[in-house]
mmCIF file of C-alpha atoms in Angstrom:
data_model
loop_
_atom_site.group_PDB
_atom_site.id
_atom_site.type_symbol
_atom_site.label_atom_id
_atom_site.label_comp_id
_atom_site.label_asym_id
_atom_site.label_seq_id
_atom_site.Cartn_x
_atom_site.Cartn_y
_atom_site.Cartn_z
ATOM 1 C CA MET A 1 19.695 -37.804 -129.135
ATOM 2 C CA ASN A 2 20.062 -34.101 -129.255
ATOM 3 C CA LEU A 3 19.984 -32.051 -126.081
ATOM 4 C CA THR A 4 16.435 -30.761 -126.290
ATOM 5 C CA LYS A 5 14.994 -34.350 -126.881
ATOM 6 C CA LEU A 6 16.810 -35.628 -123.873
ATOM 7 C CA LEU A 7 15.669 -32.563 -121.694
ATOM 8 C CA ARG A 8 12.030 -33.245 -122.838
ATOM 9 C CA LEU A 9 12.478 -36.773 -121.778
ATOM 10 C CA LEU A 10 13.697 -36.308 -118.477
ATOM 11 C CA LEU A 11 11.230 -33.500 -117.434
ATOM 12 C CA ALA A 12 8.190 -35.247 -118.842
ATOM 13 C CA THR A 13 8.798 -37.806 -116.017
ATOM 14 C CA VAL A 14 8.577 -35.308 -113.369
ATOM 15 C CA GLY A 15 5.858 -32.958 -114.675
ATOM 16 C CA PHE A 16 7.766 -29.769 -115.108
ATOM 17 C CA THR A 17 6.763 -26.988 -117.164
ATOM 18 C CA PHE A 18 9.021 -24.640 -119.043
ATOM 19 C CA PRO A 19 8.067 -21.777 -121.387
ATOM 20 C CA PHE A 20 10.679 -22.668 -124.028
ATOM 21 C CA PHE A 21 9.830 -26.489 -124.142
ATOM 22 C CA GLY A 22 5.920 -25.719 -123.726
ATOM 23 C CA THR A 23 3.850 -27.938 -121.272
ATOM 24 C CA ILE A 24 5.297 -31.039 -120.528
ATOM 25 C CA SER A 25 3.523 -33.157 -117.690
ATOM 26 C CA ALA A 26 3.241 -36.633 -116.194
ATOM 27 C CA GLU A 27 -0.160 -38.398 -116.127
ATOM 28 C CA ALA A 28 -2.617 -36.465 -114.026
ATOM 29 C CA THR A 29 -4.389 -37.687 -111.252
ATOM 30 C CA SER A 30 -7.479 -36.707 -109.657
ATOM 31 C CA SER A 31 -9.478 -37.539 -106.594
ATOM 32 C CA GLN A 32 -12.750 -39.282 -107.047
ATOM 33 C CA VAL A 33 -15.920 -38.354 -105.542
ATOM 34 C CA HIS A 34 -17.571 -40.906 -103.243
ATOM 35 C CA VAL A 35 -21.027 -41.177 -101.765
ATOM 36 C CA VAL A 36 -22.358 -41.940 -98.436
ATOM 37 C CA THR A 37 -26.097 -42.849 -98.599
ATOM 38 C CA PHE A 38 -28.043 -42.611 -95.185
ATOM 39 C CA VAL A 39 -31.354 -44.729 -95.193
ATOM 40 C CA ALA A 40 -33.853 -44.015 -92.296
ATOM 41 C CA ASN A 41 -34.446 -47.605 -91.816
ATOM 42 C CA TYR A 42 -37.462 -47.404 -89.431
ATOM 43 C CA PHE A 43 -40.958 -48.798 -90.627
ATOM 44 C CA GLY A 44 -43.328 -46.625 -92.557
ATOM 45 C CA THR A 45 -40.439 -44.671 -94.126
ATOM 46 C CA THR A 46 -38.336 -45.190 -97.367
ATOM 47 C CA ALA A 47 -36.449 -41.562 -96.503
ATOM 48 C CA THR A 48 -32.864 -41.612 -97.739
ATOM 49 C CA ALA A 49 -30.395 -38.632 -97.610
ATOM 50 C CA SER A 50 -26.665 -38.635 -99.093
ATOM 51 C CA GLU A 51 -23.410 -36.557 -98.617
ATOM 52 C CA SER A 52 -20.554 -36.888 -101.281
ATOM 53 C CA SER A 53 -16.837 -36.083 -100.907
ATOM 54 C CA ALA A 54 -13.231 -36.624 -102.567
ATOM 55 C CA VAL A 55 -11.553 -36.472 -99.230
ATOM 56 C CA ALA A 56 -12.070 -37.600 -95.677
ATOM 57 C CA ALA A 57 -14.781 -35.538 -93.754
ATOM 58 C CA LEU A 58 -17.299 -35.705 -90.958
ATOM 59 C CA LEU A 59 -20.477 -37.537 -91.759
ATOM 60 C CA THR A 60 -23.251 -35.118 -91.655
ATOM 61 C CA PRO A 61 -25.222 -35.162 -88.133
ATOM 62 C CA VAL A 62 -28.458 -36.777 -88.228
ATOM 63 C CA SER A 63 -30.085 -33.976 -86.855
ATOM 64 C CA GLN A 64 -29.208 -32.078 -90.077
ATOM 65 C CA LEU A 65 -30.102 -34.561 -92.629
ATOM 66 C CA GLY A 66 -32.737 -33.601 -95.398
ATOM 67 C CA PRO A 67 -35.358 -35.095 -95.593
ATOM 68 C CA ALA A 68 -35.249 -35.199 -91.738
ATOM 69 C CA PHE A 69 -35.204 -38.485 -90.085
ATOM 70 C CA ASN A 70 -37.352 -38.157 -86.997
ATOM 71 C CA PRO A 71 -39.371 -41.197 -85.798
ATOM 72 C CA SER A 72 -41.526 -40.006 -83.006
ATOM 73 C CA THR A 73 -40.854 -42.779 -80.378
ATOM 74 C CA PHE A 74 -37.190 -43.637 -80.943
ATOM 75 C CA GLY A 75 -33.732 -41.964 -80.242
ATOM 76 C CA PHE A 76 -30.844 -42.089 -82.785
ATOM 77 C CA SER A 77 -28.171 -44.804 -81.565
ATOM 78 C CA GLU A 78 -25.567 -45.229 -84.264
ATOM 79 C CA TRP A 79 -25.260 -46.009 -88.098
ATOM 80 C CA SER A 80 -24.455 -49.520 -89.392
ATOM 81 C CA THR A 81 -23.834 -50.949 -92.744
ATOM 82 C CA ASN A 82 -26.216 -53.707 -92.010
ATOM 83 C CA PRO A 83 -29.976 -52.822 -91.544
ATOM 84 C CA SER A 84 -30.469 -54.851 -88.634
ATOM 85 C CA GLY A 85 -27.196 -53.598 -86.937
ATOM 86 C CA GLY A 86 -24.006 -55.645 -86.386
ATOM 87 C CA GLY A 87 -21.864 -54.328 -89.524
ATOM 88 C CA GLN A 88 -19.513 -51.820 -89.445
ATOM 89 C CA ILE A 89 -20.688 -49.010 -86.926
ATOM 90 C CA TYR A 90 -20.201 -45.287 -87.356
ATOM 91 C CA GLN A 91 -21.110 -42.914 -84.622
ATOM 92 C CA ASP A 92 -23.073 -39.722 -85.334
ATOM 93 C CA SER A 93 -20.939 -37.253 -86.976
ATOM 94 C CA SER A 94 -17.814 -39.292 -86.851
ATOM 95 C CA SER A 95 -15.151 -39.238 -89.717
ATOM 96 C CA TYR A 96 -15.408 -41.236 -92.919
ATOM 97 C CA ASN A 97 -12.289 -41.493 -95.459
ATOM 98 C CA PHE A 98 -14.575 -41.512 -98.747
ATOM 99 C CA SER A 99 -12.460 -43.875 -100.143
ATOM 100 C CA SER A 100 -15.563 -45.770 -101.563
ATOM 101 C CA ASP A 101 -19.178 -45.513 -101.701
ATOM 102 C CA VAL A 102 -21.201 -46.682 -98.573
ATOM 103 C CA THR A 103 -24.641 -47.192 -97.496
ATOM 104 C CA LEU A 104 -25.478 -46.493 -93.866
ATOM 105 C CA TYR A 105 -28.644 -47.723 -92.051
ATOM 106 C CA ALA A 106 -29.805 -45.675 -89.057
ATOM 107 C CA GLN A 107 -30.149 -47.704 -85.903
ATOM 108 C CA TRP A 108 -32.744 -46.666 -83.383
ATOM 109 C CA MET A 109 -33.680 -47.103 -79.706
ATOM 110 C CA TYR A 110 -36.316 -46.340 -77.222
ATOM 111 C CA PRO A 111 -35.784 -43.528 -75.222
ATOM 112 C CA ASN A 112 -35.011 -44.124 -71.520
ATOM 113 C CA VAL A 113 -38.391 -45.293 -69.877
ATOM 114 C CA THR A 114 -39.104 -45.910 -66.215
ATOM 115 C CA VAL A 115 -41.070 -48.702 -64.382
ATOM 116 C CA THR A 116 -42.002 -47.773 -61.146
ATOM 117 C CA PHE A 117 -42.657 -50.600 -58.447
ATOM 118 C CA ALA A 118 -44.873 -49.701 -55.439
ATOM 119 C CA GLU A 119 -44.479 -51.626 -52.066
ATOM 120 C CA ASN A 120 -48.228 -51.582 -51.657
ATOM 121 C CA ALA A 121 -48.259 -52.984 -48.128
ATOM 122 C CA SER A 122 -50.929 -50.520 -46.865
ATOM 123 C CA PRO A 123 -52.940 -47.727 -48.370
ATOM 124 C CA GLY A 124 -50.626 -44.794 -49.140
ATOM 125 C CA ASP A 125 -47.577 -46.841 -48.484
ATOM 126 C CA PRO A 126 -44.819 -44.347 -50.028
ATOM 127 C CA VAL A 127 -42.057 -47.084 -50.382
ATOM 128 C CA THR A 128 -41.259 -47.468 -54.437
ATOM 129 C CA ALA A 129 -38.224 -48.625 -56.573
ATOM 130 C CA SER A 130 -37.656 -48.198 -60.169
ATOM 131 C CA GLN A 131 -35.897 -49.513 -63.106
ATOM 132 C CA THR A 132 -35.092 -47.585 -66.315
ATOM 133 C CA GLU A 133 -34.336 -49.143 -69.839
ATOM 134 C CA ASN A 134 -34.549 -48.166 -73.360
ATOM 135 C CA LYS A 135 -35.064 -51.789 -74.806
ATOM 136 C CA SER A 136 -37.232 -54.773 -74.181
ATOM 137 C CA SER A 137 -35.790 -56.203 -70.746
ATOM 138 C CA ASN A 138 -36.873 -58.474 -67.866
ATOM 139 C CA LEU A 139 -38.508 -56.741 -64.835
ATOM 140 C CA ASP A 140 -36.096 -56.551 -61.831
ATOM 141 C CA SER A 141 -37.223 -59.313 -59.431
ATOM 142 C CA GLU A 142 -39.149 -58.212 -56.219
ATOM 143 C CA ALA A 143 -36.176 -59.748 -54.211
ATOM 144 C CA SER A 144 -33.666 -57.472 -55.638
ATOM 145 C CA LEU A 145 -35.245 -54.267 -55.261
ATOM 146 C CA VAL A 146 -33.930 -51.241 -53.354
ATOM 147 C CA PRO A 147 -35.153 -50.658 -50.807
ATOM 148 C CA SER A 148 -36.589 -53.972 -50.103
ATOM 149 C CA PHE A 149 -40.322 -54.534 -50.167
ATOM 150 C CA THR A 150 -41.850 -56.246 -47.072
ATOM 151 C CA LYS A 151 -45.442 -56.709 -45.551
ATOM 152 C CA PRO A 152 -45.073 -58.724 -42.302
ATOM 153 C CA GLY A 153 -47.295 -61.687 -42.323
ATOM 154 C CA TRP A 154 -47.692 -61.703 -45.928
ATOM 155 C CA THR A 155 -45.702 -63.100 -48.971
ATOM 156 C CA PHE A 156 -45.145 -61.563 -52.317
ATOM 157 C CA GLU A 157 -47.052 -62.954 -55.174
ATOM 158 C CA ASN A 158 -46.767 -61.079 -58.220
ATOM 159 C CA TRP A 159 -47.368 -57.108 -60.025
ATOM 160 C CA ASN A 160 -50.615 -55.649 -61.091
ATOM 161 C CA THR A 161 -51.261 -52.245 -62.555
ATOM 162 C CA SER A 162 -53.878 -51.761 -59.679
ATOM 163 C CA PRO A 163 -53.489 -51.689 -56.104
ATOM 164 C CA ASP A 164 -56.252 -54.032 -55.393
ATOM 165 C CA GLY A 165 -55.048 -56.472 -58.168
ATOM 166 C CA SER A 166 -58.015 -55.867 -60.683
ATOM 167 C CA GLY A 167 -55.493 -54.446 -63.299
ATOM 168 C CA THR A 168 -53.234 -56.228 -65.659
ATOM 169 C CA PRO A 169 -51.102 -58.626 -63.892
ATOM 170 C CA TYR A 170 -47.268 -59.008 -64.244
ATOM 171 C CA LEU A 171 -45.161 -61.916 -63.113
ATOM 172 C CA ASP A 172 -42.179 -61.241 -61.218
ATOM 173 C CA GLY A 173 -39.305 -60.925 -63.591
ATOM 174 C CA ALA A 174 -41.557 -60.850 -66.692
ATOM 175 C CA THR A 175 -40.281 -59.097 -69.960
ATOM 176 C CA TYR A 176 -41.666 -55.546 -70.515
ATOM 177 C CA GLY A 177 -41.021 -53.966 -73.749
ATOM 178 C CA PHE A 178 -40.221 -50.502 -71.949
ATOM 179 C CA ALA A 179 -42.211 -48.645 -74.554
ATOM 180 C CA ALA A 180 -44.128 -46.404 -72.119
ATOM 181 C CA PRO A 181 -43.718 -45.684 -68.266
ATOM 182 C CA LEU A 182 -45.483 -48.301 -66.065
ATOM 183 C CA LEU A 183 -46.462 -48.233 -62.170
ATOM 184 C CA LEU A 184 -46.732 -51.607 -61.009
ATOM 185 C CA TYR A 185 -48.196 -52.524 -57.315
ATOM 186 C CA ALA A 186 -47.034 -55.359 -55.274
ATOM 187 C CA GLN A 187 -49.601 -58.180 -54.806
ATOM 188 C CA TRP A 188 -49.478 -59.865 -51.408
ATOM 189 C CA ALA A 189 -50.869 -62.877 -49.928
ATOM 190 C CA PRO A 190 -51.062 -64.132 -46.393
ATOM 191 C CA THR A 191 -48.341 -66.328 -45.239
ATOM 192 C CA ILE A 192 -49.652 -69.552 -44.236
ATOM 193 C CA SER A 193 -47.918 -71.508 -41.293
ATOM 194 C CA PHE A 194 -48.133 -74.773 -39.780
ATOM 195 C CA ASP A 195 -48.391 -74.914 -35.885
ATOM 196 C CA PRO A 196 -47.097 -78.278 -34.779
ATOM 197 C CA ASN A 197 -48.770 -77.861 -31.397
ATOM 198 C CA GLY A 198 -52.153 -79.786 -31.818
ATOM 199 C CA GLY A 199 -51.096 -81.761 -34.730
ATOM 200 C CA ILE A 200 -51.374 -85.397 -34.700
ATOM 201 C CA GLY A 201 -48.827 -88.084 -34.605
#
């Protein structure tokens, strides 16, 4: 083998280019573009958006996606590879390596909503407590409220949306959806005590 052929063989393995030999290159490699598809994932919409890249990059913030993802009663929580959550989780604007295509489903939550409990021991009673949640939860029990609710000579029975008990009743510790603020008034019943004096036997 002559010197020219030998040099061509050696140089072709490393991709060198020399004018007097022409262009000699190893097999070229190129980065492949991959796509992230964002799915709005809430009732009443089929909205999707996408982002593509051949290198690692930050995911587009949910507030900047087009078309806009803006359910009126929910706040954005995170992205998941599972529509119902529990898959691979990505936070808003987190980094993705774009090594493969992926579909991300928006996960939503209610904004924080407060239930206010009123002691309702007398007209104008100012004592209240509150509970704030962003998902369906059990109401705090009357016994766990801070400050404590008391009405001497009376026993707590349940809650009601009206001070006089004419509204919607709620059992102590009942489940509430926390989709809207709620004001609940304690309902009291006279404490019945037994006096052994005068009893028979």
